[in-house]
Amino acid sequence: MNAPLPRAAAAVAAIALLPALAFAQAQSGIHRAFMDPECSPCKDFYRYANGAWLDRTEIPPAYNVVGAGREMVDRNQAVLHRVLERTAANVASEKDPAIRKVGHLYAVLMDSARADREGVRALSEELAFIDAMKTPQDVQRALERYALHGGGWFTGATAPIRLQPEADPRNSRMTIAQLWQGGLGLPDRDFYFRTDPRSVEQRRVYVEAIGRMLALAGAPEEQAKAQADAVMALETALAESSLTRLQMRDPHLLYNKITVKELGRLAPNIDWPAFFTHVGLPALARPTAEVDASMPGFLRQFSAQMAAVPMDTWRAYFRWTVLRRAAGWLGKDAEAIQFALMKTFTGQQEMLPRWKRATQAVDAYLGEALGKAYVASEFPPSSKKRMLEMVANLKRAMAERIASRPWMSAETKKQAKRKLDAIVEKIGYPDKWRDYGKLEIDPSKSAVANLIAAQKHDARWQLDMIGRAPDRTLWGMSPPTVNAYYNPSFNEIVFPAGILQPPQFDPNADEAVNYGGIGMVIGHEITHGFDDEGRKYDADGNLRDWWTAEDGRRFEALAGKVVEQYDGYLGVDTLRVNGRLTLGENIADLGGLTIAYHAWKLSLKGRPAPVIDGWTGEQRFFLGYAQAWRRKYRPESVRQQLLTDPHSPAEWRVNGPVSNMPEFRAAFGCKEGDALVRAGEQQIVIW
């Protein structure tokens, strides 16, 4: 998906980081206490680097996974928590209106007593709208309401049909409207059809949660149970026509630009001119106006369901949708239902503390206002300067790798180099901060009312982009975010300040460890521009094939080997990594680590790397990388990741790439026959 907001388009790498809370490190930056010296690095490098930590670490009850990245998220949240508590306490004297809104929103979100007192009555306006639905035309009114709420309530995109902006894949200089499938309550459409015992049990718990929530909102118990079954049947019908996650990795399959007149023939039970007019996009009411109907099969099915499904089921469906998304702010009874459901999929034993959930919500809707304070505290200009230097070095290394690829023709190399040179890097925080002047936060109203106001504000901001040239200064993540991404439509790599903190990135740290940490992240995002999806976009962000036919075939043959390698990795129980679903991320991991290694070598300028704490520079590079991926999962969490996430589990994000690198083999003296030595044709080198 390629929207003008990078968060909707990005091939996002979920980067787990070095331990942010343990600053008493050895001189090298490597944590010897995390390691298992009894394990051979050539057999299981992930275990060698992290085994002792894995053995002794317990996952806290409120988490489904812990590790370096979780620790950095916690550290950043602690910084934001201090800012928010101080802001809320001094909001009356605050002169900056955006910061006042930050303080007011945090304060109402923290008012658990009011949430318990009001319960589901806080959603009375939304529920009254749903109760008044009588005809299929009212289902359309609900779709319009969803569009003006940004797709759903508070978090996630829950609208059955999501309206959002995207940079036109064939003309990235224009923002068009995109219609996207949604409306499912389970984590993925495949969860509705899997027949293994665990999936069957999860569906049972899901239907039970629907009934409990509808009963909490006033439905008689038996009626609520019957409605829950009907809602499940409706969602299953929608899931049948939803594209799979694997299908959604194909940008050509997702590009279906048609006129509004053609859209009317595709989904005739929706009055599309009225729909676009009611959401404030009258230019799209013209029959000749064009939109991207990304999932035509889903749109056709939803239109058919509008007329076929009884209105009582539609009302129950929409009630469940809004209750489910708002549950965390509707008091302890709704929270308990929500958590019992979530626990089934994540294995968490406790909900996150309210202050953490409130911090996440403020960051979601006022992230750049909150981010100003974060940047001032945590990200000095010197760090931005150092990062820009590292990015330049990584791009130089990538240029050398492109030039030396034996499987690429001179013409394709020329186009690849042009794309690499055109990549824009965004570091730390935006050059232009977002204006929140039109957002109204009312401290006299409930958390739910203010979150709806925030989501409406965000939705209007996004919908107003349609029909205009994309604003390429926009960021898709707030400054405190611990992540990074590549956006193919803008051909940009973006690194929020939240990921650029010690010990993942430390301007004063050993360069080998820095390059194994943030250097690999930079290389990973650069490589996304040349993975199996990113390679389909040109230097200007347009969906255009710039490869010769033979080079394209050679790339796909190499990519097929990556699929085969990762298909062989066991995740949990008998569930294996899906090599096709994770292909883009696996290519980016392999390319990113390779590029980072060669960029580190370039940074030495011919000088030998020193031996520190008994490790060579080469060993520190790989150890820094492996310890950055230190994670421990609950079984439920890794199962869900294997089924839904395009990233491989951490163990294979370490052992998978290093097994293909002769540089790793040399650093640790590995020999043919060792588990992490892929010899001959088994060794995969793309970038």
PDB file of N, CA and C in Angstrom, residues 88-148:
ATOM      1  N   ALA A  88       0.557  18.078  32.316  1.00  0.00           N
ATOM      2  CA  ALA A  88      -0.803  18.034  32.857  1.00  0.00           C
ATOM      3  C   ALA A  88      -0.921  18.820  34.151  1.00  0.00           C
ATOM      4  N   ALA A  89       0.127  18.784  34.968  1.00  0.00           N
ATOM      5  CA  ALA A  89       0.093  19.495  36.253  1.00  0.00           C
ATOM      6  C   ALA A  89       0.172  21.004  36.076  1.00  0.00           C
ATOM      7  N   ASN A  90       0.798  21.450  34.984  1.00  0.00           N
ATOM      8  CA  ASN A  90       1.021  22.885  34.781  1.00  0.00           C
ATOM      9  C   ASN A  90       0.288  23.421  33.560  1.00  0.00           C
ATOM     10  N   VAL A  91      -0.776  22.732  33.164  1.00  0.00           N
ATOM     11  CA  VAL A  91      -1.436  23.078  31.914  1.00  0.00           C
ATOM     12  C   VAL A  91      -2.032  24.482  31.950  1.00  0.00           C
ATOM     13  N   ALA A  92      -2.462  24.944  33.107  1.00  0.00           N
ATOM     14  CA  ALA A  92      -3.097  26.266  33.194  1.00  0.00           C
ATOM     15  C   ALA A  92      -2.133  27.384  32.837  1.00  0.00           C
ATOM     16  N   SER A  93      -0.858  27.193  33.107  1.00  0.00           N
ATOM     17  CA  SER A  93       0.130  28.246  32.847  1.00  0.00           C
ATOM     18  C   SER A  93       0.874  28.047  31.530  1.00  0.00           C
ATOM     19  N   GLU A  94       0.557  26.975  30.804  1.00  0.00           N
ATOM     20  CA  GLU A  94       1.250  26.680  29.551  1.00  0.00           C
ATOM     21  C   GLU A  94       0.806  27.646  28.456  1.00  0.00           C
ATOM     22  N   LYS A  95       1.772  28.276  27.783  1.00  0.00           N
ATOM     23  CA  LYS A  95       1.460  29.267  26.749  1.00  0.00           C
ATOM     24  C   LYS A  95       1.276  28.639  25.372  1.00  0.00           C
ATOM     25  N   ASP A  96       1.942  27.541  25.100  1.00  0.00           N
ATOM     26  CA  ASP A  96       1.849  26.890  23.789  1.00  0.00           C
ATOM     27  C   ASP A  96       0.526  26.122  23.714  1.00  0.00           C
ATOM     28  N   PRO A  97      -0.392  26.506  22.797  1.00  0.00           N
ATOM     29  CA  PRO A  97      -1.703  25.838  22.753  1.00  0.00           C
ATOM     30  C   PRO A  97      -1.604  24.350  22.432  1.00  0.00           C
ATOM     31  N   ALA A  98      -0.635  23.944  21.619  1.00  0.00           N
ATOM     32  CA  ALA A  98      -0.492  22.522  21.300  1.00  0.00           C
ATOM     33  C   ALA A  98      -0.084  21.732  22.533  1.00  0.00           C
ATOM     34  N   ILE A  99       0.796  22.288  23.341  1.00  0.00           N
ATOM     35  CA  ILE A  99       1.229  21.607  24.566  1.00  0.00           C
ATOM     36  C   ILE A  99       0.082  21.559  25.571  1.00  0.00           C
ATOM     37  N   ARG A 100      -0.754  22.605  25.593  1.00  0.00           N
ATOM     38  CA  ARG A 100      -1.935  22.557  26.471  1.00  0.00           C
ATOM     39  C   ARG A 100      -2.835  21.389  26.076  1.00  0.00           C
ATOM     40  N   LYS A 101      -3.003  21.189  24.786  1.00  0.00           N
ATOM     41  CA  LYS A 101      -3.829  20.071  24.326  1.00  0.00           C
ATOM     42  C   LYS A 101      -3.216  18.728  24.738  1.00  0.00           C
ATOM     43  N   VAL A 102      -1.897  18.646  24.679  1.00  0.00           N
ATOM     44  CA  VAL A 102      -1.208  17.444  25.146  1.00  0.00           C
ATOM     45  C   VAL A 102      -1.546  17.180  26.611  1.00  0.00           C
ATOM     46  N   GLY A 103      -1.446  18.221  27.434  1.00  0.00           N
ATOM     47  CA  GLY A 103      -1.721  18.070  28.861  1.00  0.00           C
ATOM     48  C   GLY A 103      -3.161  17.706  29.146  1.00  0.00           C
ATOM     49  N   HIS A 104      -4.088  18.359  28.452  1.00  0.00           N
ATOM     50  CA  HIS A 104      -5.512  18.071  28.675  1.00  0.00           C
ATOM     51  C   HIS A 104      -5.866  16.649  28.237  1.00  0.00           C
ATOM     52  N   LEU A 105      -5.355  16.224  27.080  1.00  0.00           N
ATOM     53  CA  LEU A 105      -5.687  14.885  26.599  1.00  0.00           C
ATOM     54  C   LEU A 105      -5.145  13.824  27.552  1.00  0.00           C
ATOM     55  N   TYR A 106      -3.930  13.996  27.997  1.00  0.00           N
ATOM     56  CA  TYR A 106      -3.353  13.022  28.933  1.00  0.00           C
ATOM     57  C   TYR A 106      -4.170  12.968  30.221  1.00  0.00           C
ATOM     58  N   ALA A 107      -4.588  14.127  30.712  1.00  0.00           N
ATOM     59  CA  ALA A 107      -5.339  14.167  31.976  1.00  0.00           C
ATOM     60  C   ALA A 107      -6.667  13.425  31.860  1.00  0.00           C
ATOM     61  N   VAL A 108      -7.400  13.629  30.763  1.00  0.00           N
ATOM     62  CA  VAL A 108      -8.693  12.945  30.647  1.00  0.00           C
ATOM     63  C   VAL A 108      -8.496  11.441  30.429  1.00  0.00           C
ATOM     64  N   LEU A 109      -7.418  11.068  29.752  1.00  0.00           N
ATOM     65  CA  LEU A 109      -7.155   9.647  29.555  1.00  0.00           C
ATOM     66  C   LEU A 109      -6.803   8.950  30.865  1.00  0.00           C
ATOM     67  N   MET A 110      -6.212   9.679  31.783  1.00  0.00           N
ATOM     68  CA  MET A 110      -5.809   9.095  33.063  1.00  0.00           C
ATOM     69  C   MET A 110      -6.947   9.050  34.081  1.00  0.00           C
ATOM     70  N   ASP A 111      -8.099   9.609  33.742  1.00  0.00           N
ATOM     71  CA  ASP A 111      -9.220   9.669  34.691  1.00  0.00           C
ATOM     72  C   ASP A 111      -9.976   8.339  34.680  1.00  0.00           C
ATOM     73  N   SER A 112      -9.430   7.346  35.358  1.00  0.00           N
ATOM     74  CA  SER A 112     -10.055   6.021  35.386  1.00  0.00           C
ATOM     75  C   SER A 112     -11.360   6.026  36.176  1.00  0.00           C
ATOM     76  N   ALA A 113     -11.451   6.898  37.183  1.00  0.00           N
ATOM     77  CA  ALA A 113     -12.679   6.952  37.988  1.00  0.00           C
ATOM     78  C   ALA A 113     -13.862   7.366  37.124  1.00  0.00           C
ATOM     79  N   ARG A 114     -13.653   8.364  36.269  1.00  0.00           N
ATOM     80  CA  ARG A 114     -14.740   8.784  35.384  1.00  0.00           C
ATOM     81  C   ARG A 114     -15.082   7.673  34.390  1.00  0.00           C
ATOM     82  N   ALA A 115     -14.065   7.001  33.864  1.00  0.00           N
ATOM     83  CA  ALA A 115     -14.322   5.914  32.920  1.00  0.00           C
ATOM     84  C   ALA A 115     -15.141   4.808  33.574  1.00  0.00           C
ATOM     85  N   ASP A 116     -14.807   4.449  34.812  1.00  0.00           N
ATOM     86  CA  ASP A 116     -15.570   3.418  35.522  1.00  0.00           C
ATOM     87  C   ASP A 116     -17.003   3.877  35.788  1.00  0.00           C
ATOM     88  N   ARG A 117     -17.142   5.149  36.071  1.00  0.00           N
ATOM     89  CA  ARG A 117     -18.454   5.704  36.412  1.00  0.00           C
ATOM     90  C   ARG A 117     -19.368   5.727  35.180  1.00  0.00           C
ATOM     91  N   GLU A 118     -18.835   6.131  34.047  1.00  0.00           N
ATOM     92  CA  GLU A 118     -19.653   6.272  32.842  1.00  0.00           C
ATOM     93  C   GLU A 118     -19.797   4.957  32.081  1.00  0.00           C
ATOM     94  N   GLY A 119     -18.760   4.128  32.090  1.00  0.00           N
ATOM     95  CA  GLY A 119     -18.817   2.863  31.364  1.00  0.00           C
ATOM     96  C   GLY A 119     -19.136   3.069  29.898  1.00  0.00           C
ATOM     97  N   VAL A 120     -19.986   2.195  29.343  1.00  0.00           N
ATOM     98  CA  VAL A 120     -20.299   2.283  27.915  1.00  0.00           C
ATOM     99  C   VAL A 120     -21.154   3.500  27.592  1.00  0.00           C
ATOM    100  N   ARG A 121     -21.690   4.181  28.612  1.00  0.00           N
ATOM    101  CA  ARG A 121     -22.466   5.398  28.337  1.00  0.00           C
ATOM    102  C   ARG A 121     -21.603   6.468  27.675  1.00  0.00           C
ATOM    103  N   ALA A 122     -20.289   6.365  27.818  1.00  0.00           N
ATOM    104  CA  ALA A 122     -19.406   7.325  27.151  1.00  0.00           C
ATOM    105  C   ALA A 122     -19.523   7.231  25.633  1.00  0.00           C
ATOM    106  N   LEU A 123     -20.037   6.105  25.139  1.00  0.00           N
ATOM    107  CA  LEU A 123     -20.230   5.912  23.698  1.00  0.00           C
ATOM    108  C   LEU A 123     -21.687   6.101  23.284  1.00  0.00           C
ATOM    109  N   SER A 124     -22.480   6.748  24.111  1.00  0.00           N
ATOM    110  CA  SER A 124     -23.926   6.810  23.873  1.00  0.00           C
ATOM    111  C   SER A 124     -24.263   7.439  22.526  1.00  0.00           C
ATOM    112  N   GLU A 125     -23.547   8.465  22.116  1.00  0.00           N
ATOM    113  CA  GLU A 125     -23.846   9.110  20.834  1.00  0.00           C
ATOM    114  C   GLU A 125     -23.593   8.155  19.674  1.00  0.00           C
ATOM    115  N   GLU A 126     -22.479   7.432  19.724  1.00  0.00           N
ATOM    116  CA  GLU A 126     -22.174   6.480  18.657  1.00  0.00           C
ATOM    117  C   GLU A 126     -23.182   5.334  18.648  1.00  0.00           C
ATOM    118  N   LEU A 127     -23.522   4.826  19.811  1.00  0.00           N
ATOM    119  CA  LEU A 127     -24.459   3.709  19.888  1.00  0.00           C
ATOM    120  C   LEU A 127     -25.862   4.125  19.459  1.00  0.00           C
ATOM    121  N   ALA A 128     -26.240   5.360  19.758  1.00  0.00           N
ATOM    122  CA  ALA A 128     -27.551   5.853  19.322  1.00  0.00           C
ATOM    123  C   ALA A 128     -27.610   5.942  17.803  1.00  0.00           C
ATOM    124  N   PHE A 129     -26.524   6.386  17.188  1.00  0.00           N
ATOM    125  CA  PHE A 129     -26.468   6.428  15.726  1.00  0.00           C
ATOM    126  C   PHE A 129     -26.674   5.027  15.149  1.00  0.00           C
ATOM    127  N   ILE A 130     -26.008   4.048  15.730  1.00  0.00           N
ATOM    128  CA  ILE A 130     -26.119   2.671  15.238  1.00  0.00           C
ATOM    129  C   ILE A 130     -27.531   2.126  15.458  1.00  0.00           C
ATOM    130  N   ASP A 131     -28.101   2.391  16.618  1.00  0.00           N
ATOM    131  CA  ASP A 131     -29.446   1.887  16.919  1.00  0.00           C
ATOM    132  C   ASP A 131     -30.490   2.434  15.952  1.00  0.00           C
ATOM    133  N   ALA A 132     -30.211   3.606  15.374  1.00  0.00           N
ATOM    134  CA  ALA A 132     -31.169   4.235  14.455  1.00  0.00           C
ATOM    135  C   ALA A 132     -31.069   3.685  13.033  1.00  0.00           C
ATOM    136  N   MET A 133     -30.125   2.790  12.765  1.00  0.00           N
ATOM    137  CA  MET A 133     -29.969   2.223  11.430  1.00  0.00           C
ATOM    138  C   MET A 133     -31.148   1.300  11.108  1.00  0.00           C
ATOM    139  N   LYS A 134     -31.827   1.560   9.986  1.00  0.00           N
ATOM    140  CA  LYS A 134     -33.019   0.785   9.626  1.00  0.00           C
ATOM    141  C   LYS A 134     -32.921   0.140   8.241  1.00  0.00           C
ATOM    142  N   THR A 135     -32.137   0.720   7.330  1.00  0.00           N
ATOM    143  CA  THR A 135     -32.104   0.260   5.944  1.00  0.00           C
ATOM    144  C   THR A 135     -30.658   0.109   5.475  1.00  0.00           C
ATOM    145  N   PRO A 136     -30.448  -0.571   4.333  1.00  0.00           N
ATOM    146  CA  PRO A 136     -29.088  -0.661   3.789  1.00  0.00           C
ATOM    147  C   PRO A 136     -28.453   0.709   3.531  1.00  0.00           C
ATOM    148  N   GLN A 137     -29.274   1.709   3.238  1.00  0.00           N
ATOM    149  CA  GLN A 137     -28.722   3.049   3.052  1.00  0.00           C
ATOM    150  C   GLN A 137     -28.077   3.566   4.341  1.00  0.00           C
ATOM    151  N   ASP A 138     -28.591   3.100   5.468  1.00  0.00           N
ATOM    152  CA  ASP A 138     -27.985   3.496   6.742  1.00  0.00           C
ATOM    153  C   ASP A 138     -26.617   2.838   6.945  1.00  0.00           C
ATOM    154  N   VAL A 139     -26.413   1.682   6.326  1.00  0.00           N
ATOM    155  CA  VAL A 139     -25.071   1.083   6.360  1.00  0.00           C
ATOM    156  C   VAL A 139     -24.093   2.011   5.641  1.00  0.00           C
ATOM    157  N   GLN A 140     -24.545   2.600   4.536  1.00  0.00           N
ATOM    158  CA  GLN A 140     -23.690   3.577   3.859  1.00  0.00           C
ATOM    159  C   GLN A 140     -23.407   4.771   4.762  1.00  0.00           C
ATOM    160  N   ARG A 141     -24.429   5.245   5.496  1.00  0.00           N
ATOM    161  CA  ARG A 141     -24.192   6.359   6.423  1.00  0.00           C
ATOM    162  C   ARG A 141     -23.119   5.978   7.446  1.00  0.00           C
ATOM    163  N   ALA A 142     -23.135   4.720   7.863  1.00  0.00           N
ATOM    164  CA  ALA A 142     -22.118   4.262   8.810  1.00  0.00           C
ATOM    165  C   ALA A 142     -20.733   4.279   8.166  1.00  0.00           C
ATOM    166  N   LEU A 143     -20.654   3.875   6.895  1.00  0.00           N
ATOM    167  CA  LEU A 143     -19.369   3.925   6.193  1.00  0.00           C
ATOM    168  C   LEU A 143     -18.850   5.354   6.118  1.00  0.00           C
ATOM    169  N   GLU A 144     -19.752   6.286   5.861  1.00  0.00           N
ATOM    170  CA  GLU A 144     -19.350   7.693   5.804  1.00  0.00           C
ATOM    171  C   GLU A 144     -18.864   8.170   7.165  1.00  0.00           C
ATOM    172  N   ARG A 145     -19.562   7.741   8.195  1.00  0.00           N
ATOM    173  CA  ARG A 145     -19.155   8.122   9.552  1.00  0.00           C
ATOM    174  C   ARG A 145     -17.769   7.556   9.872  1.00  0.00           C
ATOM    175  N   TYR A 146     -17.545   6.305   9.481  1.00  0.00           N
ATOM    176  CA  TYR A 146     -16.230   5.697   9.668  1.00  0.00           C
ATOM    177  C   TYR A 146     -15.150   6.513   8.963  1.00  0.00           C
ATOM    178  N   ALA A 147     -15.428   6.896   7.715  1.00  0.00           N
ATOM    179  CA  ALA A 147     -14.429   7.653   6.956  1.00  0.00           C
ATOM    180  C   ALA A 147     -14.062   8.945   7.664  1.00  0.00           C
ATOM    181  N   LEU A 148     -15.039   9.584   8.282  1.00  0.00           N
ATOM    182  CA  LEU A 148     -14.789  10.835   8.995  1.00  0.00           C
ATOM    183  C   LEU A 148     -14.191  10.604  10.377  1.00  0.00           C
TER     184      LEU A 148
END
